PDB file of C-alpha atoms in Angstrom:
ATOM      1  CA  MET A 540      59.545 139.310  70.912  1.00  0.00           C
ATOM      2  CA  ASP A 541      58.081 136.013  71.720  1.00  0.00           C
ATOM      3  CA  ILE A 542      60.690 135.568  75.858  1.00  0.00           C
ATOM      4  CA  VAL A 543      62.018 138.384  78.368  1.00  0.00           C
ATOM      5  CA  VAL A 544      65.030 136.206  79.828  1.00  0.00           C
ATOM      6  CA  PRO A 545      65.731 137.700  82.681  1.00  0.00           C
ATOM      7  CA  ALA A 546      69.983 137.618  83.765  1.00  0.00           C
ATOM      8  CA  ALA A 547      71.310 139.378  85.982  1.00  0.00           C
ATOM      9  CA  LEU A 548      69.259 142.007  88.063  1.00  0.00           C
ATOM     10  CA  GLY A 549      66.667 140.217  90.667  1.00  0.00           C
ATOM     11  CA  SER A 550      63.704 142.502  91.077  1.00  0.00           C
ATOM     12  CA  MET A 551      64.010 143.787  87.559  1.00  0.00           C
ATOM     13  CA  LEU A 552      60.117 142.569  87.551  1.00  0.00           C
ATOM     14  CA  THR A 553      57.822 145.828  88.637  1.00  0.00           C
ATOM     15  CA  SER A 554      53.855 146.806  87.702  1.00  0.00           C
ATOM     16  CA  ARG A 555      55.045 149.257  85.580  1.00  0.00           C
ATOM     17  CA  THR A 556      57.751 147.074  83.731  1.00  0.00           C
ATOM     18  CA  ALA A 557      54.989 144.011  83.588  1.00  0.00           C
ATOM     19  CA  ALA A 558      53.197 147.138  81.714  1.00  0.00           C
ATOM     20  CA  ASP A 559      55.067 147.754  79.329  1.00  0.00           C
ATOM     21  CA  LEU A 560      56.211 144.132  78.672  1.00  0.00           C
ATOM     22  CA  ARG A 561      55.088 142.858  75.148  1.00  0.00           C
ATOM     23  CA  CYS A 562      55.721 139.014  74.688  1.00  0.00           C
ATOM     24  CA  ARG A 563      54.420 136.102  75.731  1.00  0.00           C
ATOM     25  CA  ALA A 564      56.564 134.629  78.869  1.00  0.00           C
ATOM     26  CA  VAL A 565      59.138 136.005  80.561  1.00  0.00           C
ATOM     27  CA  VAL A 566      61.735 132.884  81.725  1.00  0.00           C
ATOM     28  CA  GLY A 567      65.615 133.342  82.462  1.00  0.00           C
ATOM     29  CA  PRO A 568      67.450 132.234  85.530  1.00  0.00           C
ATOM     30  CA  ALA A 569      68.036 136.505  87.523  1.00  0.00           C
ATOM     31  CA  ASN A 570      67.120 135.535  91.578  1.00  0.00           C
ATOM     32  CA  ASN A 571      64.260 137.084  92.187  1.00  0.00           C
ATOM     33  CA  GLN A 572      62.664 138.660  89.479  1.00  0.00           C
ATOM     34  CA  LEU A 573      59.688 140.629  90.806  1.00  0.00           C
ATOM     35  CA  ALA A 574      60.143 143.294  92.633  1.00  0.00           C
ATOM     36  CA  THR A 575      57.256 143.057  94.710  1.00  0.00           C
ATOM     37  CA  PRO A 576      54.990 139.132  94.352  1.00  0.00           C
ATOM     38  CA  ASP A 577      52.082 140.933  93.082  1.00  0.00           C
ATOM     39  CA  VAL A 578      53.854 141.408  89.426  1.00  0.00           C
ATOM     40  CA  ALA A 579      53.636 138.300  89.171  1.00  0.00           C
ATOM     41  CA  ASP A 580      49.045 138.519  89.126  1.00  0.00           C
ATOM     42  CA  LEU A 581      49.346 141.377  86.714  1.00  0.00           C
ATOM     43  CA  LEU A 582      51.559 138.996  84.177  1.00  0.00           C
ATOM     44  CA  HIS A 583      48.948 135.998  84.346  1.00  0.00           C
ATOM     45  CA  GLN A 584      46.623 139.382  83.362  1.00  0.00           C
ATOM     46  CA  ARG A 585      48.343 140.019  80.189  1.00  0.00           C
ATOM     47  CA  ASP A 586      48.540 136.582  79.639  1.00  0.00           C
ATOM     48  CA  ILE A 587      52.179 136.579  80.305  1.00  0.00           C
ATOM     49  CA  ILE A 588      53.299 133.398  81.157  1.00  0.00           C
ATOM     50  CA  TRP A 589      56.273 133.768  84.669  1.00  0.00           C
ATOM     51  CA  VAL A 590      58.357 130.724  85.134  1.00  0.00           C
ATOM     52  CA  PRO A 591      59.880 131.566  88.190  1.00  0.00           C
ATOM     53  CA  ASP A 592      63.590 131.872  88.459  1.00  0.00           C
ATOM     54  CA  TYR A 593      64.130 129.239  90.823  1.00  0.00           C
ATOM     55  CA  VAL A 594      62.638 126.209  88.234  1.00  0.00           C
ATOM     56  CA  ALA A 595      64.623 127.900  85.336  1.00  0.00           C
ATOM     57  CA  SER A 596      67.498 128.015  87.543  1.00  0.00           C
ATOM     58  CA  ALA A 597      67.073 123.730  87.909  1.00  0.00           C
ATOM     59  CA  GLY A 598      69.711 122.474  85.386  1.00  0.00           C
ATOM     60  CA  GLY A 599      72.530 123.396  86.942  1.00  0.00           C
ATOM     61  CA  VAL A 600      72.070 122.270  91.254  1.00  0.00           C
ATOM     62  CA  ILE A 601      70.777 118.859  89.567  1.00  0.00           C
ATOM     63  CA  ASN A 602      73.117 118.330  87.060  1.00  0.00           C
ATOM     64  CA  ALA A 603      75.730 119.400  90.150  1.00  0.00           C
ATOM     65  CA  ILE A 604      73.712 117.159  93.121  1.00  0.00           C
ATOM     66  CA  SER A 605      73.761 114.290  89.767  1.00  0.00           C
ATOM     67  CA  THR A 606      77.114 114.438  88.595  1.00  0.00           C
ATOM     68  CA  GLU A 607      78.935 116.018  92.535  1.00  0.00           C
ATOM     69  CA  LEU A 608      77.100 114.339  94.859  1.00  0.00           C
ATOM     70  CA  HIS A 609      74.710 110.910  93.472  1.00  0.00           C
ATOM     71  CA  ARG A 610      78.081 110.255  91.096  1.00  0.00           C
ATOM     72  CA  VAL A 611      75.928 109.494  88.145  1.00  0.00           C
ATOM     73  CA  SER A 612      76.482 109.399  84.226  1.00  0.00           C
ATOM     74  CA  ALA A 613      76.742 111.850  82.553  1.00  0.00           C
ATOM     75  CA  ASP A 614      73.816 110.868  80.380  1.00  0.00           C
ATOM     76  CA  GLU A 615      71.484 109.987  83.602  1.00  0.00           C
ATOM     77  CA  ALA A 616      72.466 113.939  85.487  1.00  0.00           C
ATOM     78  CA  ARG A 617      71.604 114.877  81.296  1.00  0.00           C
ATOM     79  CA  ALA A 618      67.874 112.303  81.634  1.00  0.00           C
ATOM     80  CA  ARG A 619      67.239 114.383  84.694  1.00  0.00           C
ATOM     81  CA  VAL A 620      67.612 117.774  83.785  1.00  0.00           C
ATOM     82  CA  ARG A 621      65.068 117.143  80.431  1.00  0.00           C
ATOM     83  CA  ALA A 622      62.275 115.901  83.237  1.00  0.00           C
ATOM     84  CA  ILE A 623      62.680 119.902  84.003  1.00  0.00           C
ATOM     85  CA  GLU A 624      61.045 119.935  80.840  1.00  0.00           C
ATOM     86  CA  ASP A 625      58.134 117.526  82.123  1.00  0.00           C
ATOM     87  CA  THR A 626      57.961 119.445  85.552  1.00  0.00           C
ATOM     88  CA  VAL A 627      57.438 122.443  83.773  1.00  0.00           C
ATOM     89  CA  ASP A 628      55.116 122.001  81.786  1.00  0.00           C
ATOM     90  CA  ASP A 629      52.508 119.909  84.316  1.00  0.00           C
ATOM     91  CA  LEU A 630      53.379 123.383  86.712  1.00  0.00           C
ATOM     92  CA  LEU A 631      51.319 125.503  83.348  1.00  0.00           C
ATOM     93  CA  ASP A 632      48.641 122.765  83.505  1.00  0.00           C
ATOM     94  CA  THR A 633      48.058 123.222  87.100  1.00  0.00           C
ATOM     95  CA  ALA A 634      47.600 126.782  87.203  1.00  0.00           C
ATOM     96  CA  GLN A 635      45.671 126.746  83.988  1.00  0.00           C
ATOM     97  CA  ARG A 636      43.534 124.536  85.608  1.00  0.00           C
ATOM     98  CA  CYS A 637      43.247 125.642  88.789  1.00  0.00           C
ATOM     99  CA  GLY A 638      42.985 129.558  87.669  1.00  0.00           C
ATOM    100  CA  GLN A 639      46.637 130.034  89.491  1.00  0.00           C
ATOM    101  CA  THR A 640      49.823 132.050  88.272  1.00  0.00           C
ATOM    102  CA  PRO A 641      52.332 129.582  87.509  1.00  0.00           C
ATOM    103  CA  ALA A 642      53.313 131.271  89.877  1.00  0.00           C
ATOM    104  CA  GLN A 643      51.768 129.750  92.848  1.00  0.00           C
ATOM    105  CA  ALA A 644      51.383 126.112  91.585  1.00  0.00           C
ATOM    106  CA  ALA A 645      55.503 126.344  91.932  1.00  0.00           C
ATOM    107  CA  SER A 646      54.338 127.565  95.657  1.00  0.00           C
ATOM    108  CA  GLU A 647      52.533 124.858  95.614  1.00  0.00           C
ATOM    109  CA  LEU A 648      54.705 122.282  93.762  1.00  0.00           C
ATOM    110  CA  ALA A 649      57.850 122.696  95.564  1.00  0.00           C
ATOM    111  CA  ARG A 650      55.836 122.580  99.039  1.00  0.00           C
ATOM    112  CA  ARG A 651      54.375 119.353  97.991  1.00  0.00           C
ATOM    113  CA  ARG A 652      57.944 117.538  97.384  1.00  0.00           C
ATOM    114  CA  LEU A 653      59.018 119.453 100.920  1.00  0.00           C
ATOM    115  CA  ASN A 654      56.084 117.486 102.492  1.00  0.00           C
ATOM    116  CA  GLY A 655      56.360 114.737 100.149  1.00  0.00           C
ATOM    117  CA  THR A 656      53.079 114.896  99.672  1.00  0.00           C
ATOM    118  CA  SER A 657      50.690 114.400  96.286  1.00  0.00           C
ATOM    119  CA  GLY A 658      49.224 116.851  94.233  1.00  0.00           C
ATOM    120  CA  PRO A 659      45.227 118.838  94.541  1.00  0.00           C
ATOM    121  CA  THR A 660      44.250 115.442  92.624  1.00  0.00           C
ATOM    122  CA  GLY A 661      44.993 113.198  94.817  1.00  0.00           C
ATOM    123  CA  THR A 662      47.396 111.446  92.969  1.00  0.00           C
ATOM    124  CA  ASN A 663      50.778 113.214  92.414  1.00  0.00           C
ATOM    125  CA  HIS A 664      51.506 115.133  88.416  1.00  0.00           C
ATOM    126  CA  GLY A 665      53.985 114.127  85.746  1.00  0.00           C
ATOM    127  CA  ALA A 666      57.525 114.583  86.561  1.00  0.00           C
ATOM    128  CA  VAL A 667      56.217 115.301  90.307  1.00  0.00           C
ATOM    129  CA  ALA A 668      55.408 111.701  90.522  1.00  0.00           C
ATOM    130  CA  ASP A 669      58.747 110.864  92.839  1.00  0.00           C
ATOM    131  CA  PRO A 670      60.163 113.701  94.512  1.00  0.00           C
ATOM    132  CA  GLY A 671      63.246 112.730  94.510  1.00  0.00           C
ATOM    133  CA  SER A 672      63.246 111.800  90.798  1.00  0.00           C
ATOM    134  CA  VAL A 673      65.163 114.839  89.659  1.00  0.00           C
ATOM    135  CA  ALA A 674      67.728 115.529  92.257  1.00  0.00           C
ATOM    136  CA  ARG A 675      68.643 112.113  93.226  1.00  0.00           C
TER     137      ARG A 675
END
């Protein structure tokens, strides 16, 4: 299989399951998929891309905030949700460029957005250019 999609249970990715996986990526909405943080490193060592649950699940939150709180049109809300693709691309590129796991890059991205600071090269990257642009 190409992608495993954990969608119901947390902590299902353990060091044992990570060793047994035969896929290219793990991307799903289940919360807290990793039993322990070091599982992200194990996946990375096996060249299995893991996109953190809070990144994979962002579409629902962005759509709800956009339509309910910010009262934007359905087209604008969809555009904001589609921007997740740019964020994930940036996340994976940053992880590769910096020799990090996608989990580490996602944590850094979240920290930068919360602090309103720029990325590692002094500029914000891709969809990160305006920290509030996606969730406005």
